[in-house]
mmCIF file of C-alpha atoms in Angstrom:
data_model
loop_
_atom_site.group_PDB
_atom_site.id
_atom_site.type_symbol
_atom_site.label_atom_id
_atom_site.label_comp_id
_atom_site.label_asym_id
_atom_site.label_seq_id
_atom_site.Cartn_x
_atom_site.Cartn_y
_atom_site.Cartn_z
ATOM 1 C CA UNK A 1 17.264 37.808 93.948
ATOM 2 C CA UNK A 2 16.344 37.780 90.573
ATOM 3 C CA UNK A 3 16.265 34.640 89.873
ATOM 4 C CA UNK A 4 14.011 34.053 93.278
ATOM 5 C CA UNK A 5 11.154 36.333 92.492
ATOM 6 C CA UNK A 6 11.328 34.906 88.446
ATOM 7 C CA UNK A 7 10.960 31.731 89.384
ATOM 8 C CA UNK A 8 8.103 32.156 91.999
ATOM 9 C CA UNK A 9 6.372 34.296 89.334
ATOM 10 C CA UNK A 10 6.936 31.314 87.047
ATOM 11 C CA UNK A 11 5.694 29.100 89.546
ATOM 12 C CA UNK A 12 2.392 31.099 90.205
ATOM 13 C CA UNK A 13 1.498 31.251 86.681
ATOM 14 C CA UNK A 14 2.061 27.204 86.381
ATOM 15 C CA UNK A 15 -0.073 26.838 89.495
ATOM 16 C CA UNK A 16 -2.963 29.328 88.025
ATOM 17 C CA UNK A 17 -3.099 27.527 84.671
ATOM 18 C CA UNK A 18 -2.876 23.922 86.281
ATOM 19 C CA UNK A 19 -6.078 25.299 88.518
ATOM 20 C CA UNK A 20 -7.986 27.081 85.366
ATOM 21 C CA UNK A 21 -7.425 24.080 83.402
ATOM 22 C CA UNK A 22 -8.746 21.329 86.171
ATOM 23 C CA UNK A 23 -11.438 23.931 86.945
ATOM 24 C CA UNK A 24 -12.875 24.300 83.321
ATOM 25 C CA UNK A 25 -13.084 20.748 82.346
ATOM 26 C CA UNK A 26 -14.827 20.126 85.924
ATOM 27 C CA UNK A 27 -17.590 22.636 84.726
ATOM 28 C CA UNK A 28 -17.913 21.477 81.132
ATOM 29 C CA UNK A 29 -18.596 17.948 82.784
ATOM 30 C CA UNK A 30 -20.713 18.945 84.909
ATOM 31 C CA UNK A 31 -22.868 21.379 83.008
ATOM 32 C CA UNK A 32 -25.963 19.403 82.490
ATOM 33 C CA UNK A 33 -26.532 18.220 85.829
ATOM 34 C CA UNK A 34 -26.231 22.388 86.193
ATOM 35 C CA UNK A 35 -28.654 22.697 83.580
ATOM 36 C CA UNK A 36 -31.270 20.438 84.693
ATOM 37 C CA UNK A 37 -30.492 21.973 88.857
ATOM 38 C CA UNK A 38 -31.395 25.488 87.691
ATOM 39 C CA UNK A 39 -34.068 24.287 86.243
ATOM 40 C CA UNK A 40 -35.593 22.984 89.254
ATOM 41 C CA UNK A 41 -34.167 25.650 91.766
ATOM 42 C CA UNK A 42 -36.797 28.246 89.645
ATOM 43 C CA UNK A 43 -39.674 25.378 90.258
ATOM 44 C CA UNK A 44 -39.990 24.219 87.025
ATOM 45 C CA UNK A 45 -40.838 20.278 86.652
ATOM 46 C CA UNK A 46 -42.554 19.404 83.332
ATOM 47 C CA UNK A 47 -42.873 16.056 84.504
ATOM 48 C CA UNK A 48 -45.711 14.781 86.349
ATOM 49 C CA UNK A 49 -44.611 13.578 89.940
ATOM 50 C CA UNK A 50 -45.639 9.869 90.712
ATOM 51 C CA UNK A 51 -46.937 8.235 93.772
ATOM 52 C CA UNK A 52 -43.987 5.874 95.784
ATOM 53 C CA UNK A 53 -44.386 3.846 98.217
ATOM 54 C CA UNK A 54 -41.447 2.851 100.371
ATOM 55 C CA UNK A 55 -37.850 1.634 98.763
ATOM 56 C CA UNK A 56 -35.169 1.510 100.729
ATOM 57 C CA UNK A 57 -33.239 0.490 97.512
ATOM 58 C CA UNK A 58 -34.604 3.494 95.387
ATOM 59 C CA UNK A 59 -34.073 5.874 98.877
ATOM 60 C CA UNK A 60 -37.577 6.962 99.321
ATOM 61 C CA UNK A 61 -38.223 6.549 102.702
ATOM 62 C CA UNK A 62 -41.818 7.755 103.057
ATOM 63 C CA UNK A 63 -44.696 7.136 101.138
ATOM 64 C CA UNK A 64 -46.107 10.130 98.627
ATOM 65 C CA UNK A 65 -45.526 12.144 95.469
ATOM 66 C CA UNK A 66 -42.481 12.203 94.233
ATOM 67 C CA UNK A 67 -40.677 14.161 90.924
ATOM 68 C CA UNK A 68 -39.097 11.813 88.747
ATOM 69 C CA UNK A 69 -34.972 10.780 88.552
ATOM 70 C CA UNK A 70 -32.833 13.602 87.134
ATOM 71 C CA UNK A 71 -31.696 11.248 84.765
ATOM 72 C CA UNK A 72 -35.504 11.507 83.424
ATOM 73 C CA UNK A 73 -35.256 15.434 83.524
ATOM 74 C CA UNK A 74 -32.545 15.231 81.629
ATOM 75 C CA UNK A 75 -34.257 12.802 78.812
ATOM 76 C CA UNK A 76 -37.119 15.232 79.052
ATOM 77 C CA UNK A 77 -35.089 17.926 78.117
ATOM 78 C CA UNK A 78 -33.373 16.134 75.297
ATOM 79 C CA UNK A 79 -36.388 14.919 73.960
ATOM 80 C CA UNK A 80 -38.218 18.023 73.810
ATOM 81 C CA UNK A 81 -35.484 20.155 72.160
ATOM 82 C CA UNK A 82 -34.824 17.523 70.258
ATOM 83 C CA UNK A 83 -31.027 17.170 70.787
ATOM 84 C CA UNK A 84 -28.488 16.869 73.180
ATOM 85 C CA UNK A 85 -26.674 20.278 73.179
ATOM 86 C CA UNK A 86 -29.480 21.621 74.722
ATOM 87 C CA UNK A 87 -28.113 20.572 77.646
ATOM 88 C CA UNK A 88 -25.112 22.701 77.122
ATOM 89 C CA UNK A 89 -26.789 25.415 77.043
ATOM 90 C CA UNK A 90 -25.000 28.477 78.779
ATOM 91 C CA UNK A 91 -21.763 26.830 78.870
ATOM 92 C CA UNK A 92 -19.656 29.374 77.571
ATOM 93 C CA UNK A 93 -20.576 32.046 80.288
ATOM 94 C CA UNK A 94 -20.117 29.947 82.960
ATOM 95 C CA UNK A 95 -16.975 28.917 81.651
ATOM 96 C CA UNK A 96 -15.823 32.539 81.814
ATOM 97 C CA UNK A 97 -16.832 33.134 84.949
ATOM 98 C CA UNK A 98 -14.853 29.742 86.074
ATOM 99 C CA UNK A 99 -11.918 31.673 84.519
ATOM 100 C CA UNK A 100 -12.276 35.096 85.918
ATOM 101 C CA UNK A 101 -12.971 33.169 89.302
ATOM 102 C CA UNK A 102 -10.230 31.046 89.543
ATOM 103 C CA UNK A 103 -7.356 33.669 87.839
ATOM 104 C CA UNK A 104 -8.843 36.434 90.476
ATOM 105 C CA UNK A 105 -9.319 34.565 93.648
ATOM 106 C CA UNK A 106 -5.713 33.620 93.268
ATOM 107 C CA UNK A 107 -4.074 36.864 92.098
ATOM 108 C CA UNK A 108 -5.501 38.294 95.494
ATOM 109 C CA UNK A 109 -4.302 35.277 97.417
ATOM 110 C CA UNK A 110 -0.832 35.957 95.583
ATOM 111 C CA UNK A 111 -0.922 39.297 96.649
ATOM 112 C CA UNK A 112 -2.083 38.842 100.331
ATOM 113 C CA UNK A 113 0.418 37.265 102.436
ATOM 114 C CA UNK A 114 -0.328 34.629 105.055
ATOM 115 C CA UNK A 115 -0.055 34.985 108.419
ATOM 116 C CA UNK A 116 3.353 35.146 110.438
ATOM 117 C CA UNK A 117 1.805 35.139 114.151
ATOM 118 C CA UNK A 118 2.200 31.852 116.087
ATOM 119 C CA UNK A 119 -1.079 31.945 118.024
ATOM 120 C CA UNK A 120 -3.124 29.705 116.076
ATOM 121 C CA UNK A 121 -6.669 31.140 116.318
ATOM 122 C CA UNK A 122 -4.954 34.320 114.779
ATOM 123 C CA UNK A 123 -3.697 32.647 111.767
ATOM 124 C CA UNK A 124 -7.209 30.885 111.325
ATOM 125 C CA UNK A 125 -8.721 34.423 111.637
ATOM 126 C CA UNK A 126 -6.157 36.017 109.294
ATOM 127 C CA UNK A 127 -6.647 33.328 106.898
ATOM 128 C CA UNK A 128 -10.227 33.303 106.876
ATOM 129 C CA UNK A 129 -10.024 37.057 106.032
ATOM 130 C CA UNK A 130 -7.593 36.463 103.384
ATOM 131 C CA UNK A 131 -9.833 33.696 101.579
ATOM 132 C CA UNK A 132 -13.110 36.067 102.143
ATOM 133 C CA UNK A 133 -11.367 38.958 100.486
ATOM 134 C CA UNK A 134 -10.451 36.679 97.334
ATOM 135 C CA UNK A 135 -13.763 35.261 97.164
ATOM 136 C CA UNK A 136 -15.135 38.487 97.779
ATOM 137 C CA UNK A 137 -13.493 40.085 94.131
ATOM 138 C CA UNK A 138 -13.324 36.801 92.435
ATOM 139 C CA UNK A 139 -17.379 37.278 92.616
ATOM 140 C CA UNK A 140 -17.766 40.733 91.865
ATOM 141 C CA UNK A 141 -15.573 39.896 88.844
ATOM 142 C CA UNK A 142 -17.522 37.155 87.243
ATOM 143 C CA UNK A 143 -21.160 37.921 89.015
ATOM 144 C CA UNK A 144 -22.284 39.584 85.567
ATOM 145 C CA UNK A 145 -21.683 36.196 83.732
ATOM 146 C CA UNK A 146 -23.951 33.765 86.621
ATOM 147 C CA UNK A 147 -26.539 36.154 85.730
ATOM 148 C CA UNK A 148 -26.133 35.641 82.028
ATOM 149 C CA UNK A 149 -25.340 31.844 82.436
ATOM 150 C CA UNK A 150 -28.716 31.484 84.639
ATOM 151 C CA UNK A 151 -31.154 33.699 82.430
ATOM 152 C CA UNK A 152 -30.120 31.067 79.184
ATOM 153 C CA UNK A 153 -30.848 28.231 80.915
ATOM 154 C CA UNK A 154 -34.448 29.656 82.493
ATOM 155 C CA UNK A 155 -34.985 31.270 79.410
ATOM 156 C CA UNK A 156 -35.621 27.252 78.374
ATOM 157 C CA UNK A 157 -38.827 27.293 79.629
ATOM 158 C CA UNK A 158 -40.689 29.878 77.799
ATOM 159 C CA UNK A 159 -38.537 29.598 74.430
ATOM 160 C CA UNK A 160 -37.047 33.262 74.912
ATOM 161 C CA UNK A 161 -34.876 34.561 71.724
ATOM 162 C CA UNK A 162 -33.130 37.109 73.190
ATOM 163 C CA UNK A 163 -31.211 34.996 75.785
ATOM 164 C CA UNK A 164 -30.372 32.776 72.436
ATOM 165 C CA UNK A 165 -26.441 33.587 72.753
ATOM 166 C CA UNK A 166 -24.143 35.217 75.444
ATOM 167 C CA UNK A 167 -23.932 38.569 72.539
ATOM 168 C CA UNK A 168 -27.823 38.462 72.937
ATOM 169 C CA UNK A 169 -27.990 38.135 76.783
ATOM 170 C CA UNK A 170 -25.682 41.525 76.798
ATOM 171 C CA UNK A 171 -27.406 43.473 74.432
ATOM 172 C CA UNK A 172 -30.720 42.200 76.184
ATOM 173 C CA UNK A 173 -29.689 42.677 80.345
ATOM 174 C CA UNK A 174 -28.464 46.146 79.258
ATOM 175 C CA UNK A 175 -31.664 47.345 77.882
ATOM 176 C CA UNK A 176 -33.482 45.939 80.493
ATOM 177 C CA UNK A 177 -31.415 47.450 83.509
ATOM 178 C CA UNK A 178 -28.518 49.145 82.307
ATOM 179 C CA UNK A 179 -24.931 48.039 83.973
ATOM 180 C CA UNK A 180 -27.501 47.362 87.636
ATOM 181 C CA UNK A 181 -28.787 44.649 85.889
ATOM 182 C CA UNK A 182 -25.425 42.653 85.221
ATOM 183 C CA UNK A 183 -25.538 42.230 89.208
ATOM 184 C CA UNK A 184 -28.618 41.036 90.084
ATOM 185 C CA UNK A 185 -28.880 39.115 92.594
ATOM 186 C CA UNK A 186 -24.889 39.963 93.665
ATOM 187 C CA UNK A 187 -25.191 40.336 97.633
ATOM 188 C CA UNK A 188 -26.710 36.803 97.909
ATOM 189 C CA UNK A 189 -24.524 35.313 95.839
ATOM 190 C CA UNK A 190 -21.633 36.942 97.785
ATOM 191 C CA UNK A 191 -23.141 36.644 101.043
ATOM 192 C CA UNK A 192 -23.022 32.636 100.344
ATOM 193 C CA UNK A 193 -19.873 32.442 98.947
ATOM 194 C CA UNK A 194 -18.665 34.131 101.807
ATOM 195 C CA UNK A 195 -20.623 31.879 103.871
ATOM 196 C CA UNK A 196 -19.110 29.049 102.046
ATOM 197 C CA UNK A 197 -15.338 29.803 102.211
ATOM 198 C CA UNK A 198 -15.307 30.994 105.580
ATOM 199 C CA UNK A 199 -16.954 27.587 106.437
ATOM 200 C CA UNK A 200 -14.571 25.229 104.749
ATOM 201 C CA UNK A 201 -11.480 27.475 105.901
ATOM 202 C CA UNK A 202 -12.442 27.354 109.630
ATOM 203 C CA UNK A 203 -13.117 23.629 109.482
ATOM 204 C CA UNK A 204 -9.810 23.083 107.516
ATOM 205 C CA UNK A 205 -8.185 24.991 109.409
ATOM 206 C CA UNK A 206 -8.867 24.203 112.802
ATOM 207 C CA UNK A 207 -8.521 20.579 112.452
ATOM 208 C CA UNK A 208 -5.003 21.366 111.358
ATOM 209 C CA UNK A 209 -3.606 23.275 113.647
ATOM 210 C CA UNK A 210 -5.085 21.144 116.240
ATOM 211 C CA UNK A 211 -4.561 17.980 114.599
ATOM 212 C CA UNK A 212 -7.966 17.064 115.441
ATOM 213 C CA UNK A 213 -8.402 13.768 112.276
ATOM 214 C CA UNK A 214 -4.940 12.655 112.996
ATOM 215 C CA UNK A 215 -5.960 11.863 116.586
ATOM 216 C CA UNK A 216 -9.410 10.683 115.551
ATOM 217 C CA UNK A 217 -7.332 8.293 112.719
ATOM 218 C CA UNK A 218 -5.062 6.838 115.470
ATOM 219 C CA UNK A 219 -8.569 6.194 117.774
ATOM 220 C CA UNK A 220 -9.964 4.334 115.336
ATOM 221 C CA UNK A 221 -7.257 3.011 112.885
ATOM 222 C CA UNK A 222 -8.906 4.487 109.876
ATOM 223 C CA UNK A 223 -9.694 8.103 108.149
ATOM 224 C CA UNK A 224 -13.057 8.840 108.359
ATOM 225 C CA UNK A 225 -12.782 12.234 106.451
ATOM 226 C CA UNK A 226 -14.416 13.996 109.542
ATOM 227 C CA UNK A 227 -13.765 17.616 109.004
ATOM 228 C CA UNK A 228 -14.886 17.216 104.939
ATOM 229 C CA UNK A 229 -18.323 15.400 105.799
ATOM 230 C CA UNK A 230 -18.482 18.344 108.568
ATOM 231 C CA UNK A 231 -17.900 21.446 106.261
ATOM 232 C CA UNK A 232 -19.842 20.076 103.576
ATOM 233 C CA UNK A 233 -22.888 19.541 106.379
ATOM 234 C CA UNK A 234 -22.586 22.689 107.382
ATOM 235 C CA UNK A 235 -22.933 24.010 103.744
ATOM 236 C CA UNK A 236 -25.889 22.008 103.085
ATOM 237 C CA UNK A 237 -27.387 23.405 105.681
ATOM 238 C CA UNK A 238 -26.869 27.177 106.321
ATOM 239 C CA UNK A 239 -25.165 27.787 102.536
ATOM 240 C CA UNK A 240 -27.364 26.193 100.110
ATOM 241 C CA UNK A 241 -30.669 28.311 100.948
ATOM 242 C CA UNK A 242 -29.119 31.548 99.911
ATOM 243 C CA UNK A 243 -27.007 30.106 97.085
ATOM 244 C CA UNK A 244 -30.981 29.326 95.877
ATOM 245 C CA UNK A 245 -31.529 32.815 96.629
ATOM 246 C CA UNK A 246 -29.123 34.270 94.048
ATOM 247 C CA UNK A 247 -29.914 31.961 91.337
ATOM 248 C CA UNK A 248 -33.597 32.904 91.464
ATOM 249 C CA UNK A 249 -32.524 36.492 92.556
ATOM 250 C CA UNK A 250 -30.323 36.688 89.026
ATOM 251 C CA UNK A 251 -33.586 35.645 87.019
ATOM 252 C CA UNK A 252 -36.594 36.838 88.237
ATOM 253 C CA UNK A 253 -36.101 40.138 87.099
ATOM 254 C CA UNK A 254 -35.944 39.181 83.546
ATOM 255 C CA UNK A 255 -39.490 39.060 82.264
ATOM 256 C CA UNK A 256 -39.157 35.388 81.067
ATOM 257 C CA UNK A 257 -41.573 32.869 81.355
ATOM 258 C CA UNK A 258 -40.185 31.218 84.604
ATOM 259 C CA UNK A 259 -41.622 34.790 86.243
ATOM 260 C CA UNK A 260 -45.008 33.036 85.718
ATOM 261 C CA UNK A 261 -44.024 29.485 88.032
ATOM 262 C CA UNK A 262 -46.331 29.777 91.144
ATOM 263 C CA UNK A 263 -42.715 29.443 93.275
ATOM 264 C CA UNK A 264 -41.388 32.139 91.577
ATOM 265 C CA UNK A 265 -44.216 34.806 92.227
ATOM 266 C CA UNK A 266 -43.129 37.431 94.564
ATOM 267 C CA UNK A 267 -39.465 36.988 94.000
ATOM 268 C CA UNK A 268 -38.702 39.799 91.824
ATOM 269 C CA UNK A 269 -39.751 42.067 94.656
ATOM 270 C CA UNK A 270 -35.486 41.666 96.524
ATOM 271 C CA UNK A 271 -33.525 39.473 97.681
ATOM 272 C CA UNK A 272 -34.759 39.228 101.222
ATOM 273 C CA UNK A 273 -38.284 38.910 100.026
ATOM 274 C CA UNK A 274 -37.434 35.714 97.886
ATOM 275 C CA UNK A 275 -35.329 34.475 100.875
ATOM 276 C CA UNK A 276 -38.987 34.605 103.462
ATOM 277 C CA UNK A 277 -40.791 33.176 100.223
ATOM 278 C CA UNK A 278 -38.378 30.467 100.186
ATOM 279 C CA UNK A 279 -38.362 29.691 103.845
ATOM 280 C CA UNK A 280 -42.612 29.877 104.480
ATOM 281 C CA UNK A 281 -43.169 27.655 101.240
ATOM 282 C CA UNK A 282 -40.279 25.033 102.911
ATOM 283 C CA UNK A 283 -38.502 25.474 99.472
ATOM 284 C CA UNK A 284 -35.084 26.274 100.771
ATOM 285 C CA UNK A 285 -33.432 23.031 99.914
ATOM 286 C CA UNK A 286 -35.434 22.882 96.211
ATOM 287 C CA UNK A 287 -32.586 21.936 93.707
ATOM 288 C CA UNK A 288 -30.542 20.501 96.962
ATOM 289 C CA UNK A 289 -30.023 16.812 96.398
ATOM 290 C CA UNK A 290 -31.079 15.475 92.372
ATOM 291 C CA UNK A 291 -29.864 12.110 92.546
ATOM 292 C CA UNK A 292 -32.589 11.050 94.249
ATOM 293 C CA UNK A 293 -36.377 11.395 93.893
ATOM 294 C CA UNK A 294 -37.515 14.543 94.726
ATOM 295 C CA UNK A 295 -41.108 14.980 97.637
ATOM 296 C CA UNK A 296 -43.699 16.800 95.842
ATOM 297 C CA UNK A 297 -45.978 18.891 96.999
ATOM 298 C CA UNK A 298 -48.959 18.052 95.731
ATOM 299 C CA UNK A 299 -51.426 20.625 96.609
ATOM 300 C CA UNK A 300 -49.444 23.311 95.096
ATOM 301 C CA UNK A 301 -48.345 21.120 91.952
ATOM 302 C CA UNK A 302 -48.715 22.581 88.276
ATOM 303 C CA UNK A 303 -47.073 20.999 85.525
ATOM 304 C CA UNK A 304 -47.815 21.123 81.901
ATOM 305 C CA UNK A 305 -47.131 17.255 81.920
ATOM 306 C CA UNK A 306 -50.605 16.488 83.298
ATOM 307 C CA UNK A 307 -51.831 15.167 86.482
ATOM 308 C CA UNK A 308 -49.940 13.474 89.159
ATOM 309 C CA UNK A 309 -50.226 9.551 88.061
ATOM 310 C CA UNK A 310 -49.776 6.726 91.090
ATOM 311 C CA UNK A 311 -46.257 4.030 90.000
ATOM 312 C CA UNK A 312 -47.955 0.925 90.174
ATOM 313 C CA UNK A 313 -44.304 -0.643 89.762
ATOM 314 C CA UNK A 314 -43.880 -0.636 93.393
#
């Protein structure tokens, strides 16, 4: 019996290292492209946006203003910090809270067995609980470093000091707002992750216990990856808008420069309130989709860049 509950201890511990390890180099590969999106999610373009006309090949669709690549963000931001570490910047926060994520979320999922009933919807339900009550203290664990991670990258914009280093961020969030301000913006951030997993698990889990892609495979001879393209739809479209929220939630309360964006004014005034700002400005997918270009709005446009120039490459 010994031996049994050593071994699946053993195994757990392989299993949560194997899933820190893949998770942490994921994020370190990924952080510019995180850099340069919470840039953008706060409103900030420095670049001037440029007048398209129709590409199919370049996926702009309509004629208008449009932001430039974020392959040119990121030069941008390379060339006007003058190196390429800049674009690192708050990596070592968000690698901790990758940590405390992934070794809490499945700690709690160790701890909370699965289902034994063999109605179906109740395991979905039970499992959906089970994955919203890990996500739900894997959060509250490493909320505190999201803030920190998104206040040193916003803190970019205006050139802030004291959001130089993750000791600096501490010392400067607990001045400002004591422990409350480690978890600003928290309920929006949970509220979507919650969203999120509860999401994923009900599509996952639904088209396995009713087999639903096998049968579509055999109809058509070929995966099609329904119930993936479905759950990640789904996030795109009720998710994303309040994962915006908490980002901008997390740093408008700092006092930073990106307070003074015209899409950030008002935002510092609760969650909810940036949520309606959001939604009457039509700015809940900002950040959504960088690989492409992004519509501008030019009647609202400010940029230090200068003024909105027409491409005449197209």
């Amino acid at each position: 019996m010994r031996n049994s509950d050593s071994g699946s201890v053993e195994l757990h511990v392989q299993d949560t290292a194997r899933a820190l390890a893949v998770n942490c180099f994921y994020t370190a590969c990924l952080h510019p492209l995180l850099v340069t999106k919470t840039l953008v999610q706060v409103g900030y373009e420095p670049l001037a946006p440029v007048y398209r006309q129709r590409s199919f090949f370049k996926f702009v669709f309509h004629e208008g203003y449009y932001y430039p690549s974020m392959f040119q963000y990121i030069k941008y931001l390379r060339e006007k910090h003058g190196t390429y570490l800049i674009l690192y910047r708050g990596l070592t926060p968000r690698l901790t809270s990758a940590f405390l994520t992934t070794t809490v979320r499945n700690e709690i999922l160790s701890l909370v067995p699965k289902s034994t009933s063999r109605c179906p919807p109740e395991q979905i339900v039970h499992e959906m609980g089970r994955q919203c009550l890990a996500t739900t203290g894997a959060v509250i664990a490493s909320h505190p470093f999201f803030v920190i991670t998104n206040r040193m990258i916003v803190s970019l914009i205006g050139g802030e000091k004291s959001y130089d280093s993750v000791w600096s961020s501490i010392k400067t969030i607990y001045s400002d707002g004591g422990l409350v301000g480690f978890y600003d913006g928290l309920v929006p951030h949970l509220l979507s992750e919650i969203l999120s997993v509860s999401t994923e698990t009900l599509v996952v889990e639904v088209a396995e216990k009713f087999e639903i892609e096998k049968k579509i495979e055999r109809a058509l001879g070929h995966s099609l990856r329904i119930m993936f393209i479905a759950s990640s739809a789904l996030n795109s479209v009720i998710v994303y808008p309040i994962q915006l929220t908490a980002v901008i939630s997390s740093a408008s309360t700092a006092g930073l420069a990106v307070s003074d964006i015209p899409s950030m004014q008002g935002t510092d005034k609760g969650w909810v309130a940036c949520f309606k700002g959001l939604w009457r400005g039509g700015n809940t997918k900002r950040g959504n989709n960088l690989w492409t270009y992004r519509k501008a709005n030019v009647e609202t446009y400010h940029t230090p860049a200068g003024s909105a120039v027409k491409d005449k490459t197209n």
